[in-house]
Amino acid sequence: MLLRRSFLTVGRRVAAKPITPLAPRTFTTSLKRRAAGDGDPKPGEPDGKMIPFEEIKTEHDLLPPGAEPGTVPTDLDQSTGLERLEILGKMQGVDVFDMKPLDASRKGTLSDPIIVKSAGDEQFAGCTGYPVDSHVTLWLNMSRERPVERCPECGGVYRMEYIGPPDDPHAHGHGDHHGYEEPKTFADYVRPEYRGTPQAHYGQ
Amino acid sequence: MVRSNFQAHPFHLVSPSPWPIFTCISLLALTTSGVLTMHSFSLAQDFLYMALLLVILSMSFWFRDVISEATYLGNHTLAVQRGLNMGVALFIVSEALFFLAIFWTFFHSALSPAVEMGAQWPPKGIDSVNPFELPLLNTVILLSSGFTVTYAHHSLIQGNRSGALYGIVLTVLLALIFTGLQGLEYTVSSFTLSDSTYGSCFYFGTGFHGLHVMIGTAFIGVGLWRVLAYHFTENHHLGLESSILYWHFVDVVWLILFISIYYWGS
């Protein structure tokens, strides 16, 4: 009788209070989560995520997430490299390549020159005047040291804007003189205040 | 986005490759050994087969590089795709002009048959093939293959992988059946290449057409492998589109062959 009563009491007490585990999460749950594929990718495997356009910095950021087996991949699933950059740019409304011709919508002036973006140290621009094709194409040279150039025929002003890779601080200074003296152009007669700052250092 | 870390222009400046010069040398070997074979030089035929193998190998390695650059490196931006499309179209135009020459030579002989042939076309003594037997079947086979390849293409665009695979496999099967039947036609034919200008024109036309069918079959076969290997996307599948364009061209040439040489020329 005593034993039966104590059993009943113990049973009631056990039923009333839920069993609390020793730790909030045990080791078995870790095994389950790893098996579910929730964790990190294996070394060398892509992680199946897409980097937002603004955060693309290296070629690795342009690797695609990949599609499910048994389906036909879409361009977003599978395109890589420069092709992917173009597609992602188009989705954001950004023209990644900018293949537009020289801006001939107005005549550039010293206070409002036509900006020519350049990824290199020097840039050609072929001026045909304003309105376009007013005169024969005259080729103008602009460089990072001397970004402003004027057309000898119509006087249109062009200014180079460097958008290329930043300078390597460890590289030797590049030879300004190629062994000969370059002939004077109209750019040499532009007043210093209009000459534009040399773009030798490009800040990101 | 660090734009300056990536190429400024959309075009693909190809890295140095040995395949163009290898292909050139192989083609030189092919043409030289071909000429020597035709003039019955000893061992020339062995060189011909070796040169043919070399050409096929050089081209295969070249195309393999193109596939790597496109699918695995992402060098084929829209500008590059446009250029490739133009290249394929121009190549097919050049092939069309080649077949134009073949049809020109046929019509030159057939429109005013020489007295030596009996002033009739087909020449006297030539038993021409009945166009409504095997050639008509072959026409139906090629037209059906055009239908299946279009079905495969549209399935791919709609994201239907199994439809695309079925379509391409059927196309290749029909192409192989066509080639087999043409081979059969050749073996049971009552005239040979040397049987007057009729034989020359017939085998010149159908022979080069058959060669183009084999090339087209291989082209679509590569497309089949690439669909299986998930190379293509719904939107970007220039290799397959080029092979389909080439196949339609081959089909059209057969139709003209059928109408001019088989039907009108019988």
XYZ file of C-alpha atoms in Angstrom:
470
model
C 0.000 0.000 0.000
C 2.742 2.375 0.917
C 4.687 1.427 -2.192
C 1.605 1.874 -4.370
C 0.905 5.309 -2.889
C 4.504 6.451 -3.356
C 4.394 5.233 -6.955
C 1.262 7.219 -7.597
C 2.791 10.349 -6.046
C 5.989 9.985 -8.017
C 4.000 9.402 -11.204
C 1.899 12.525 -10.629
C 4.934 14.628 -9.887
C 6.683 13.368 -12.991
C 3.584 13.992 -15.090
C 3.150 17.505 -13.735
C 6.756 18.606 -14.362
C 8.096 18.148 -17.936
C 11.530 16.596 -18.275
C 14.132 19.315 -18.915
C 17.160 18.072 -20.844
C 20.659 18.576 -19.522
C 21.647 20.952 -22.343
C 19.416 23.050 -24.700
C 20.849 21.286 -27.782
C 22.659 17.972 -27.893
C 25.223 16.586 -30.305
C 22.697 14.561 -32.267
C 21.007 17.713 -33.501
C 24.320 18.927 -34.932
C 24.630 15.751 -36.953
C 21.101 16.255 -38.301
C 21.799 19.852 -39.360
C 25.022 18.921 -41.165
C 23.324 16.119 -43.017
C 20.536 18.482 -44.123
C 23.066 20.470 -46.165
C 22.536 23.614 -44.203
C 26.196 24.234 -43.529
C 29.246 25.408 -45.440
C 30.097 24.118 -48.903
C 32.961 21.676 -49.296
C 36.335 23.164 -50.179
C 36.386 24.279 -53.820
C 32.611 23.924 -54.280
C 30.513 26.988 -55.115
C 28.298 28.137 -52.305
C 25.174 28.512 -54.430
C 24.668 32.179 -53.634
C 24.524 35.176 -55.931
C 26.482 38.290 -55.020
C 24.539 41.549 -55.391
C 25.697 43.738 -58.261
C 27.098 46.463 -56.037
C 29.362 44.019 -54.246
C 31.030 42.433 -57.265
C 34.762 42.933 -56.929
C 36.601 39.934 -58.356
C 36.142 37.211 -60.941
C 35.152 34.851 -58.144
C 32.110 37.016 -57.421
C 30.863 36.301 -60.936
C 30.543 32.544 -60.426
C 26.951 31.364 -60.893
C 24.803 29.561 -58.313
C 23.867 26.780 -60.723
C 20.521 25.172 -61.508
C 18.799 22.029 -60.242
C 19.703 18.806 -62.048
C 17.021 17.739 -64.502
C 16.036 21.299 -65.446
C 17.178 23.660 -68.178
C 19.279 26.381 -66.513
C 18.456 30.056 -67.032
C 21.045 32.687 -67.815
C 20.929 33.867 -64.217
C 21.519 30.308 -62.986
C 24.498 29.557 -65.143
C 26.158 32.470 -66.921
C 29.613 33.297 -65.648
C 32.412 35.808 -66.059
C 32.039 38.812 -68.332
C 28.744 37.513 -69.746
C 27.298 37.423 -66.230
C 28.574 40.908 -65.513
C 26.782 42.186 -68.598
C 23.516 40.441 -67.656
C 23.599 41.621 -64.037
C 24.429 45.138 -65.183
C 21.493 45.139 -67.577
C 19.204 44.001 -64.756
C 20.337 47.013 -62.747
C 20.074 49.359 -65.698
C 23.841 49.810 -65.828
C 25.572 49.688 -69.202
C 28.677 47.824 -68.187
C 30.511 48.330 -71.494
C 29.419 51.801 -72.612
C 29.932 51.405 -76.349
C 28.248 54.706 -77.123
C 30.093 56.982 -79.597
C 31.587 60.313 -78.676
C 29.044 62.747 -77.268
C 28.172 65.077 -80.167
C 25.018 66.546 -78.640
C 26.754 69.843 -77.916
C 30.025 71.648 -78.439
C 32.377 71.252 -75.504
C 33.678 74.453 -73.926
C 36.488 75.090 -71.460
C 34.035 75.473 -68.617
C 31.854 72.596 -69.792
C 33.987 70.119 -71.731
C 32.768 66.886 -73.274
C 33.807 64.182 -70.820
C 35.446 61.115 -72.372
C 35.761 58.182 -69.998
C 38.930 56.152 -70.399
C 40.173 52.929 -68.885
C 43.727 53.532 -70.058
C 46.495 56.083 -69.659
C 45.808 57.662 -73.050
C 42.640 58.048 -75.042
C 41.786 58.999 -78.599
C 38.725 61.030 -79.491
C 37.647 61.703 -83.061
C 36.036 65.139 -83.277
C 33.638 65.849 -86.158
C 32.341 69.100 -84.717
C 28.878 70.239 -83.676
C 26.418 69.287 -85.168
C 28.016 65.927 -85.849
C 29.920 65.504 -89.143
C 30.445 69.257 -89.525
C 34.068 68.709 -90.384
C 36.342 65.849 -91.271
C 37.275 63.563 -88.364
C 40.200 65.004 -86.448
C 41.850 62.745 -83.933
C 42.721 64.208 -80.569
C 44.960 62.634 -77.916
C 44.278 62.963 -74.240
C 46.394 61.495 -71.470
C 46.224 61.328 -67.732
C 48.888 64.026 -67.399
C 47.099 66.334 -69.830
C 43.407 65.470 -69.760
C 42.065 68.498 -71.679
C 42.370 68.733 -75.477
C 40.859 71.080 -78.050
C 39.962 70.407 -81.664
C 42.017 72.622 -84.025
C 39.121 72.889 -86.478
C 36.090 73.746 -84.358
C 37.655 74.437 -80.953
C 35.536 71.857 -79.162
C 36.932 70.968 -75.754
C 37.277 67.347 -74.589
C 38.329 66.146 -71.164
C 39.433 62.683 -70.260
C 38.132 61.059 -67.106
C 40.185 58.106 -65.954
C 38.101 55.162 -64.774
C 40.714 52.456 -65.053
C 42.463 50.419 -62.409
C 44.133 52.316 -59.553
C 47.864 52.901 -59.770
C 50.144 50.255 -58.384
C 52.106 52.003 -55.638
C 55.000 49.566 -56.085
C 55.346 50.064 -59.849
C 58.060 52.317 -61.295
C 56.927 55.734 -62.507
C 56.029 55.382 -66.168
C 58.214 57.161 -68.703
C 56.683 60.504 -69.560
C 58.972 61.036 -72.514
C 59.076 58.280 -75.077
C 62.486 59.388 -76.315
C 61.157 62.199 -78.490
C 59.417 65.469 -77.901
C 55.753 65.387 -78.858
C 54.584 68.200 -81.153
C 52.519 70.955 -79.603
C 48.748 70.797 -79.948
C 46.063 73.215 -78.936
C 45.996 71.544 -75.535
C 49.380 73.134 -74.758
C 47.889 76.590 -75.246
C 45.000 76.052 -72.877
C 45.336 78.350 -69.887
C 46.462 76.616 -66.697
C 43.229 77.317 -64.889
C 41.300 75.356 -67.547
C 43.765 72.553 -67.976
C 42.099 70.218 -65.494
C 43.869 68.377 -62.706
C 46.223 65.632 -63.863
C 44.570 62.320 -63.065
C 47.685 60.411 -62.076
C 46.144 59.119 -58.847
C 42.737 57.576 -58.921
C 40.873 57.108 -55.724
C 38.356 54.284 -55.569
C 31.278 47.340 -57.916
C 34.884 47.627 -58.939
C 34.414 48.077 -62.678
C 38.107 48.454 -63.362
C 38.735 44.877 -62.220
C 36.973 43.650 -65.346
C 37.577 44.065 -69.060
C 36.392 47.432 -70.330
C 35.075 46.227 -73.695
C 32.664 43.371 -74.430
C 34.721 41.630 -77.111
C 36.668 38.425 -76.776
C 40.347 38.806 -77.603
C 41.286 35.156 -77.874
C 44.340 33.957 -75.967
C 47.137 32.397 -78.037
C 46.190 28.985 -79.386
C 47.933 26.351 -81.515
C 44.756 25.057 -83.156
C 44.531 27.463 -86.088
C 48.043 26.636 -87.316
C 47.456 22.919 -86.646
C 44.245 23.070 -88.679
C 46.065 24.886 -91.490
C 48.789 22.269 -91.627
C 46.211 19.470 -91.516
C 44.254 21.045 -94.363
C 47.435 21.411 -96.413
C 48.119 17.728 -95.809
C 44.543 16.884 -96.757
C 44.588 18.782 -100.043
C 48.053 17.615 -101.044
C 47.364 13.975 -100.250
C 43.997 14.311 -101.989
C 45.654 15.470 -105.196
C 48.321 12.779 -104.961
C 45.636 10.133 -104.432
C 43.741 11.283 -107.498
C 46.926 10.874 -109.519
C 47.442 7.371 -108.109
C 50.660 8.006 -106.234
C 51.651 5.067 -104.048
C 50.722 5.333 -100.359
C 48.891 8.605 -101.044
C 45.583 7.133 -99.900
C 47.049 6.263 -96.507
C 48.248 9.843 -96.158
C 44.771 10.988 -97.158
C 43.119 9.085 -94.328
C 45.749 10.285 -91.868
C 45.305 13.877 -92.995
C 41.527 13.576 -92.703
C 41.932 12.311 -89.139
C 44.319 15.187 -88.393
C 41.832 17.757 -89.710
C 39.038 16.281 -87.613
C 41.263 16.236 -84.522
C 42.536 19.819 -84.928
C 39.027 21.115 -85.460
C 37.731 19.139 -82.478
C 40.363 20.575 -80.163
C 39.677 24.064 -81.484
C 35.929 23.752 -80.941
C 36.555 22.260 -77.504
C 38.457 25.435 -76.606
C 35.599 27.562 -77.923
C 33.140 25.632 -75.757
C 35.362 26.087 -72.692
C 35.681 29.813 -73.325
C 31.944 30.209 -73.758
C 30.391 27.944 -71.145
C 33.052 27.798 -68.477
C 34.745 31.198 -68.802
C 31.791 33.395 -69.776
C 33.630 35.192 -72.574
C 30.638 35.173 -74.906
C 28.939 38.469 -74.143
C 26.101 39.665 -76.356
C 28.518 41.407 -78.706
C 30.513 38.194 -79.115
C 27.321 36.196 -79.669
C 26.284 38.580 -82.422
C 29.656 38.186 -84.096
C 29.475 34.403 -83.897
C 25.987 34.411 -85.372
C 27.218 36.507 -88.273
C 30.144 34.143 -88.732
C 27.908 31.094 -88.904
C 25.526 32.806 -91.304
C 28.394 33.816 -93.590
C 29.810 30.300 -93.466
C 26.455 28.871 -94.517
C 26.312 31.435 -97.331
C 29.720 30.228 -98.516
C 28.451 26.634 -98.433
C 25.403 27.705 -100.397
C 27.660 29.223 -103.050
C 29.621 25.976 -103.183
C 26.420 24.063 -103.871
C 25.466 26.753 -106.379
C 28.555 25.771 -108.336
C 27.487 22.128 -108.211
C 24.003 22.946 -109.464
C 25.476 25.213 -112.135
C 27.542 22.404 -113.522
C 24.491 20.117 -113.489
C 22.272 22.554 -115.334
C 25.067 23.401 -117.762
C 25.147 19.778 -118.893
C 21.480 18.957 -118.488
C 19.826 21.937 -120.136
C 21.545 21.369 -123.474
C 22.519 17.687 -123.609
C 25.443 17.042 -125.942
C 25.025 14.923 -129.056
C 27.464 12.385 -127.607
C 24.837 11.548 -124.959
C 22.095 11.220 -127.557
C 20.976 14.846 -127.133
C 18.676 13.802 -124.281
C 18.678 13.991 -120.512
C 19.156 11.509 -118.859
C 21.761 10.449 -121.422
C 21.070 7.407 -123.514
C 21.818 4.240 -121.576
C 21.475 5.806 -118.121
C 18.779 4.302 -115.896
C 17.944 7.192 -113.599
C 16.709 6.552 -110.078
C 12.931 6.625 -109.643
C 12.444 9.763 -107.575
C 9.269 8.496 -105.923
C 10.899 5.475 -104.347
C 13.867 5.848 -101.971
C 14.572 9.549 -102.700
C 11.026 10.518 -101.698
C 11.393 8.577 -98.450
C 14.662 10.397 -97.843
C 12.930 13.714 -98.448
C 10.285 12.828 -95.874
C 12.985 11.756 -93.424
C 14.879 15.038 -93.765
C 11.751 17.142 -93.461
C 10.746 15.199 -90.337
C 14.197 15.752 -88.892
C 13.665 19.472 -89.454
C 10.457 19.209 -87.469
C 12.024 17.267 -84.586
C 14.970 19.644 -84.302
C 12.591 22.615 -84.152
C 10.607 20.831 -81.445
C 13.847 20.270 -79.524
C 14.833 23.924 -79.858
C 11.525 25.239 -78.617
C 11.526 22.750 -75.740
C 14.926 24.037 -74.679
C 13.696 27.638 -74.793
C 10.702 26.722 -72.650
C 12.874 24.909 -70.114
C 11.650 21.440 -71.041
C 14.792 19.344 -70.757
C 13.241 15.990 -71.613
C 11.507 17.411 -74.693
C 14.766 18.911 -75.893
C 16.605 15.624 -75.425
C 13.927 13.536 -77.145
C 13.849 15.960 -80.060
C 17.580 16.024 -80.588
C 17.927 12.237 -80.270
C 15.154 11.727 -82.833
C 16.820 14.213 -85.162
C 20.149 12.409 -84.977
C 18.410 9.082 -85.506
C 16.574 10.356 -88.592
C 19.834 11.820 -89.914
C 21.607 8.503 -89.486
C 18.772 6.672 -91.211
C 19.002 9.137 -94.106
C 22.732 8.549 -94.440
C 22.244 4.801 -94.288
C 19.550 4.850 -96.966
C 21.666 7.032 -99.232
C 24.497 4.561 -98.804
C 22.097 1.781 -99.760
C 21.024 3.804 -102.800
C 24.669 4.106 -103.836
C 25.280 0.356 -103.572
C 22.251 -0.616 -105.689
C 22.658 2.167 -108.249
C 22.946 1.060 -111.873
C 25.432 3.814 -112.817
C 28.734 5.003 -111.343
C 30.655 8.274 -111.109
C 32.336 7.589 -114.418
C 29.127 6.977 -116.340
C 29.016 10.144 -118.441
C 28.358 13.586 -117.102
C 25.125 12.328 -115.550
C 27.087 10.134 -113.149
C 29.531 12.942 -112.430
C 26.799 15.460 -111.633
C 24.702 12.988 -109.665
C 27.498 11.790 -107.411
C 29.087 15.226 -107.158
C 25.815 16.659 -105.880
C 24.573 13.807 -103.719
C 28.090 12.958 -102.543
C 28.892 16.407 -101.210
C 25.388 16.666 -99.847
C 25.906 13.387 -97.993
C 29.180 14.711 -96.595
C 27.385 17.818 -95.372
C 24.687 15.626 -93.808
C 27.377 13.746 -91.891
C 28.935 17.016 -90.738
C 25.515 18.323 -89.743
C 24.771 15.106 -87.853
C 28.038 15.465 -85.940
C 27.219 19.115 -85.212
C 23.803 18.217 -83.805
C 25.399 15.294 -81.976
C 27.697 17.709 -80.188
C 24.578 19.756 -79.382
C 23.016 16.639 -77.866
C 26.042 16.055 -75.657
C 26.000 19.696 -74.545
C 22.303 19.605 -73.655
C 22.972 16.463 -71.613
C 25.926 18.174 -69.903
C 23.811 21.254 -69.020
C 25.985 23.590 -71.106
C 23.038 25.447 -72.595
C 20.643 27.873 -70.939
C 17.124 28.754 -72.061
C 18.377 31.884 -73.726
C 22.004 31.265 -74.667
C 22.575 28.200 -76.823
C 24.388 29.439 -79.916
C 26.046 26.101 -80.600
C 22.684 24.400 -80.906
C 21.168 27.230 -82.925
C 24.106 27.139 -85.339
C 23.744 23.398 -85.784
C 20.011 23.799 -86.416
C 20.645 26.519 -89.004
C 23.206 24.282 -90.713
C 20.752 21.398 -90.645
C 17.993 23.468 -92.249
C 20.480 24.494 -94.929
C 21.332 20.834 -95.583
C 17.611 20.109 -95.795
C 17.032 22.877 -98.334
C 19.948 21.677 -100.470
C 18.412 18.194 -100.486
C 15.061 19.606 -101.600
C 16.733 21.429 -104.481
C 18.717 18.268 -105.317
C 15.531 16.219 -105.268
C 13.644 18.606 -107.496
C 16.480 19.299 -109.967
C 18.462 16.080 -110.235
C 16.080 13.362 -109.102
C 12.739 14.650 -110.387
C 13.392 17.068 -113.279
C 16.526 15.207 -114.362
C 14.829 11.826 -114.727
